[in-house]
Tab-separated table of C-alpha atoms in Angstrom:
chain	number	residue	atom	x	y	z
C	28	UNK	CA	-18.467	-10.217	-13.373
C	29	UNK	CA	-15.938	-9.720	-16.160
C	30	UNK	CA	-14.839	-12.993	-17.702
C	31	UNK	CA	-11.318	-13.255	-19.101
C	32	UNK	CA	-10.764	-15.918	-21.757
C	33	UNK	CA	-7.188	-16.887	-22.494
C	34	UNK	CA	-5.929	-18.764	-25.520
C	35	UNK	CA	-4.367	-21.120	-26.096
C	36	UNK	CA	-4.693	-23.245	-22.965
C	37	UNK	CA	-1.395	-24.935	-23.713
C	38	UNK	CA	1.549	-24.226	-25.970
C	39	UNK	CA	4.664	-26.320	-26.598
C	40	UNK	CA	7.443	-24.125	-27.944
C	41	UNK	CA	11.069	-24.479	-29.027
C	42	UNK	CA	13.653	-22.217	-27.372
C	43	UNK	CA	14.184	-18.904	-29.195
C	44	UNK	CA	10.706	-19.089	-30.693
C	45	UNK	CA	8.202	-16.281	-30.196
C	46	UNK	CA	5.191	-16.950	-27.979
C	47	UNK	CA	1.898	-15.090	-28.199
C	48	UNK	CA	-0.836	-15.474	-25.594
C	49	UNK	CA	-4.155	-13.711	-25.890
C	50	UNK	CA	-6.651	-12.622	-23.260
C	51	UNK	CA	-10.139	-11.479	-24.201
C	52	UNK	CA	-12.413	-9.666	-21.769
C	53	UNK	CA	-16.187	-10.073	-21.789
C	54	UNK	CA	-16.548	-6.279	-21.738
C	55	UNK	CA	-14.265	-3.317	-22.212
C	56	UNK	CA	-11.729	-2.858	-19.404
C	57	UNK	CA	-9.594	-0.100	-20.879
C	58	UNK	CA	-6.006	-0.892	-19.977
C	59	UNK	CA	-6.759	-2.424	-16.577
C	60	UNK	CA	-5.193	-5.736	-17.552
C	61	UNK	CA	-2.119	-7.288	-15.953
C	62	UNK	CA	-0.052	-10.387	-16.693
C	63	UNK	CA	1.551	-12.849	-14.278
C	64	UNK	CA	3.921	-15.799	-14.600
C	65	UNK	CA	3.539	-18.771	-12.281
C	66	UNK	CA	6.133	-21.523	-12.157
C	67	UNK	CA	5.334	-24.862	-10.496
C	68	UNK	CA	5.008	-24.614	-6.718
C	69	UNK	CA	5.606	-20.860	-6.776
C	70	UNK	CA	3.359	-17.880	-6.321
C	71	UNK	CA	2.478	-15.728	-9.342
C	72	UNK	CA	4.938	-13.040	-10.361
C	73	UNK	CA	3.878	-9.756	-11.963
C	74	UNK	CA	5.207	-9.451	-15.540
C	75	UNK	CA	3.282	-6.607	-17.150
C	76	UNK	CA	0.941	-4.006	-15.661
C	77	UNK	CA	-1.739	-1.935	-17.386
C	78	UNK	CA	-1.590	-3.992	-20.580
C	79	UNK	CA	1.803	-2.798	-21.769
C	80	UNK	CA	3.832	-1.279	-18.938
C	81	UNK	CA	7.028	-3.088	-18.092
C	82	UNK	CA	8.005	-4.157	-14.580
C	83	UNK	CA	11.455	-3.544	-13.161
C	84	UNK	CA	13.525	-6.719	-13.150
C	85	UNK	CA	11.405	-8.530	-15.738
C	86	UNK	CA	13.374	-9.473	-18.882
C	87	UNK	CA	12.706	-7.262	-21.879
C	88	UNK	CA	11.625	-10.250	-23.979
C	89	UNK	CA	8.254	-10.013	-22.206
C	90	UNK	CA	5.902	-7.401	-23.635
C	91	UNK	CA	2.196	-6.689	-23.612
C	92	UNK	CA	-0.251	-4.891	-25.849
C	93	UNK	CA	-3.935	-4.228	-26.289
C	94	UNK	CA	-6.811	-2.260	-24.816
C	95	UNK	CA	-10.546	-2.545	-24.482
C	96	UNK	CA	-11.327	-6.247	-24.768
C	97	UNK	CA	-8.345	-7.792	-26.539
C	98	UNK	CA	-4.892	-8.149	-25.055
C	99	UNK	CA	-1.699	-9.974	-25.932
C	100	UNK	CA	1.352	-11.130	-23.998
C	101	UNK	CA	4.389	-11.748	-26.194
C	102	UNK	CA	7.538	-13.567	-25.218
C	103	UNK	CA	10.257	-12.893	-27.753
C	104	UNK	CA	12.970	-15.515	-28.074
C	105	UNK	CA	11.672	-17.962	-25.479
C	106	UNK	CA	14.156	-19.276	-22.956
C	107	UNK	CA	14.020	-22.529	-20.975
C	108	UNK	CA	13.351	-20.606	-17.760
C	109	UNK	CA	10.105	-19.257	-19.251
C	110	UNK	CA	8.359	-22.613	-18.829
C	111	UNK	CA	5.381	-21.631	-16.702
C	112	UNK	CA	1.682	-20.883	-16.666
C	113	UNK	CA	0.721	-17.338	-17.592
C	114	UNK	CA	-2.389	-15.571	-16.282
C	115	UNK	CA	-4.108	-12.335	-17.154
C	116	UNK	CA	-6.000	-10.359	-14.493
C	117	UNK	CA	-8.431	-7.454	-14.729
C	118	UNK	CA	-8.683	-4.707	-12.141
C	119	UNK	CA	-11.337	-2.651	-13.926
C	120	UNK	CA	-14.230	-3.722	-11.747
C	121	UNK	CA	-15.128	-5.860	-8.785
C	122	UNK	CA	-14.851	-8.757	-8.444
C	123	UNK	CA	-11.346	-8.909	-9.817
C	124	UNK	CA	-10.942	-11.875	-12.104
C	125	UNK	CA	-8.220	-13.922	-13.749
C	126	UNK	CA	-7.997	-15.745	-17.027
C	127	UNK	CA	-7.880	-19.523	-16.995
C	128	UNK	CA	-4.155	-19.601	-17.674
C	129	UNK	CA	-1.883	-20.628	-20.530
C	130	UNK	CA	0.706	-23.277	-19.855
C	131	UNK	CA	3.904	-22.869	-21.860
C	132	UNK	CA	6.052	-25.947	-22.220
C	133	UNK	CA	9.556	-26.027	-23.649
C	134	UNK	CA	10.068	-28.628	-26.373
Y	28	UNK	CA	11.986	-5.721	0.418
Y	29	UNK	CA	8.369	-6.393	1.276
Y	30	UNK	CA	7.517	-9.962	2.220
Y	31	UNK	CA	4.160	-11.579	2.898
Y	32	UNK	CA	3.801	-14.849	4.780
Y	33	UNK	CA	0.632	-16.866	5.208
Y	34	UNK	CA	0.068	-18.991	8.283
Y	35	UNK	CA	-2.698	-21.153	9.680
Y	36	UNK	CA	-3.992	-24.717	9.907
Y	37	UNK	CA	-3.374	-26.889	6.887
Y	38	UNK	CA	-6.350	-29.117	7.613
Y	39	UNK	CA	-9.892	-27.994	8.342
Y	40	UNK	CA	-12.956	-30.172	8.860
Y	41	UNK	CA	-16.040	-29.743	6.692
Y	42	UNK	CA	-18.549	-27.193	8.019
Y	43	UNK	CA	-15.881	-25.539	10.176
Y	44	UNK	CA	-14.195	-22.168	9.687
Y	45	UNK	CA	-10.917	-21.738	7.830
Y	46	UNK	CA	-8.690	-19.109	9.445
Y	47	UNK	CA	-5.493	-17.750	7.936
Y	48	UNK	CA	-3.196	-14.848	8.762
Y	49	UNK	CA	-0.851	-12.941	6.503
Y	50	UNK	CA	2.120	-11.269	8.169
Y	51	UNK	CA	3.682	-8.383	6.292
Y	52	UNK	CA	7.357	-7.543	6.786
Y	53	UNK	CA	9.582	-4.919	5.210
Y	54	UNK	CA	6.823	-2.348	5.161
Y	55	UNK	CA	3.924	-1.040	7.209
Y	56	UNK	CA	0.429	-2.315	6.531
Y	57	UNK	CA	-0.750	1.045	7.888
Y	58	UNK	CA	0.969	3.125	5.217
Y	59	UNK	CA	-2.327	3.715	3.476
Y	60	UNK	CA	-0.792	3.150	0.081
Y	61	UNK	CA	-1.966	-0.406	-0.478
Y	62	UNK	CA	-4.852	-2.834	-0.503
Y	63	UNK	CA	-4.337	-6.301	0.958
Y	64	UNK	CA	-5.999	-9.257	-0.727
Y	65	UNK	CA	-6.609	-12.970	-0.382
Y	66	UNK	CA	-6.519	-15.133	-3.510
Y	67	UNK	CA	-6.868	-18.902	-3.775
Y	68	UNK	CA	-5.955	-21.606	-6.266
Y	69	UNK	CA	-7.298	-25.163	-6.205
Y	70	UNK	CA	-4.752	-27.747	-7.271
Y	71	UNK	CA	-4.183	-27.656	-11.015
Y	72	UNK	CA	-6.674	-24.823	-11.488
Y	73	UNK	CA	-6.729	-21.066	-11.904
Y	74	UNK	CA	-6.742	-18.143	-9.518
Y	75	UNK	CA	-9.784	-16.819	-7.666
Y	76	UNK	CA	-9.810	-13.461	-5.882
Y	77	UNK	CA	-11.501	-13.806	-2.490
Y	78	UNK	CA	-11.495	-10.272	-1.172
Y	79	UNK	CA	-9.429	-7.330	0.024
Y	80	UNK	CA	-9.051	-4.916	2.900
Y	81	UNK	CA	-7.711	-1.419	3.248
Y	82	UNK	CA	-5.936	-0.046	6.304
Y	83	UNK	CA	-9.119	1.685	7.422
Y	84	UNK	CA	-10.854	-1.679	7.631
Y	85	UNK	CA	-12.892	-1.129	4.494
Y	86	UNK	CA	-13.444	-4.408	2.643
Y	87	UNK	CA	-14.567	-5.771	-0.705
Y	88	UNK	CA	-15.490	-9.399	-1.227
Y	89	UNK	CA	-16.100	-11.676	-4.181
Y	90	UNK	CA	-19.895	-12.096	-4.363
Y	91	UNK	CA	-19.421	-15.830	-4.892
Y	92	UNK	CA	-17.975	-16.110	-1.370
Y	93	UNK	CA	-19.300	-12.989	0.339
Y	94	UNK	CA	-21.735	-14.749	2.646
Y	95	UNK	CA	-18.921	-16.843	4.142
Y	96	UNK	CA	-15.902	-14.505	4.124
Y	97	UNK	CA	-14.541	-12.050	6.646
Y	98	UNK	CA	-11.247	-10.213	6.157
Y	99	UNK	CA	-9.818	-8.153	8.990
Y	100	UNK	CA	-6.647	-6.189	9.703
Y	101	UNK	CA	-4.484	-5.863	12.813
Y	102	UNK	CA	-2.192	-2.911	12.241
Y	103	UNK	CA	-0.441	-3.397	15.596
Y	104	UNK	CA	0.826	-6.770	14.392
Y	105	UNK	CA	1.208	-5.764	10.726
Y	106	UNK	CA	-1.145	-8.590	9.805
Y	107	UNK	CA	-4.406	-9.180	8.021
Y	108	UNK	CA	-6.574	-12.244	8.265
Y	109	UNK	CA	-9.084	-14.379	6.407
Y	110	UNK	CA	-11.979	-16.321	7.842
Y	111	UNK	CA	-14.048	-18.573	5.581
Y	112	UNK	CA	-16.970	-20.278	7.259
Y	113	UNK	CA	-18.896	-23.464	6.490
Y	114	UNK	CA	-16.104	-24.912	4.391
Y	115	UNK	CA	-16.493	-27.873	2.063
Y	116	UNK	CA	-14.070	-29.902	-0.025
Y	117	UNK	CA	-14.499	-27.287	-2.764
Y	118	UNK	CA	-12.602	-24.829	-0.554
Y	119	UNK	CA	-9.464	-26.986	-0.643
Y	120	UNK	CA	-6.823	-24.816	-2.270
Y	121	UNK	CA	-3.555	-22.970	-1.917
Y	122	UNK	CA	-4.384	-19.628	-0.328
Y	123	UNK	CA	-2.256	-16.591	-1.153
Y	124	UNK	CA	-2.128	-13.156	0.374
Y	125	UNK	CA	-1.095	-10.331	-1.927
Y	126	UNK	CA	-0.549	-6.591	-2.014
Y	127	UNK	CA	-1.852	-4.115	-4.569
Y	128	UNK	CA	-0.869	-0.452	-4.747
Y	129	UNK	CA	-3.647	2.045	-4.187
Y	130	UNK	CA	-3.870	4.620	-6.977
Y	131	UNK	CA	-6.086	7.660	-7.178
Y	132	UNK	CA	-9.001	7.364	-9.542
Y	133	UNK	CA	-8.942	3.628	-10.118
Y	134	UNK	CA	-10.893	0.810	-8.524
Y	135	UNK	CA	-7.824	-1.315	-8.171
Y	136	UNK	CA	-4.433	-2.088	-9.591
Y	137	UNK	CA	-2.150	-5.072	-9.948
Y	138	UNK	CA	-0.787	-7.510	-7.360
Y	139	UNK	CA	2.883	-6.654	-6.971
Y	140	UNK	CA	3.834	-8.812	-4.000
Y	141	UNK	CA	2.516	-12.267	-3.111
Y	142	UNK	CA	3.046	-14.624	-0.238
Y	143	UNK	CA	4.381	-18.091	-0.946
Y	144	UNK	CA	0.954	-19.595	-0.411
Y	145	UNK	CA	-0.369	-22.106	2.072
Y	146	UNK	CA	-2.278	-25.280	1.264
Y	147	UNK	CA	-5.517	-25.739	3.133
Y	148	UNK	CA	-7.244	-29.086	2.827
Y	149	UNK	CA	-10.844	-29.538	3.876
Y	150	UNK	CA	-11.363	-33.094	5.019
Y	151	UNK	CA	-12.747	-35.023	7.952
């Protein structure tokens, strides 16, 4: 099973600041890494697919990068509505796994 | 717009079988273009993929749950279902159904549509 390790677990950020979340895979997964945003009492929402591909309707301040074992989700100019927990997910091999999540709080 | 909706009992007794159904609207589950998955999330914790099914009935399960899980599809009702046997308190979670596009040459893709989730509590 591929383990995804996210860091940090928690981040408190001021609006308009830049947020960087990392996801490290226990073995190489190419670009088979996707990012989701989950707000309280809501289901996860797809933000980025295949490490860096944008999703229609997702604000352009969200971007992703990386390949192999190291990946990054960046939120440029954080807005209040971005308060949420962010998860990475690998689809390279079964069983599909998720990172432990990064909670982003707005100061 | 595709929508997924989970349904089933919110309370299950220990040792019994948890049964949930996901109803898909706005698209056909028989299209052959998607996999249909179950994912769960204990309160305050992360996401765990349970398993998936394809229109043909082909399934993949998480090895950690494989001995207790059965996922099936009913194309006539545009639904797929989850059965988890011998439940314990550790199976208490919000259960989501989700869709992932099927792409040639890859094991799997991303989850592009999710249900709203349904809380299942295991308690006597």
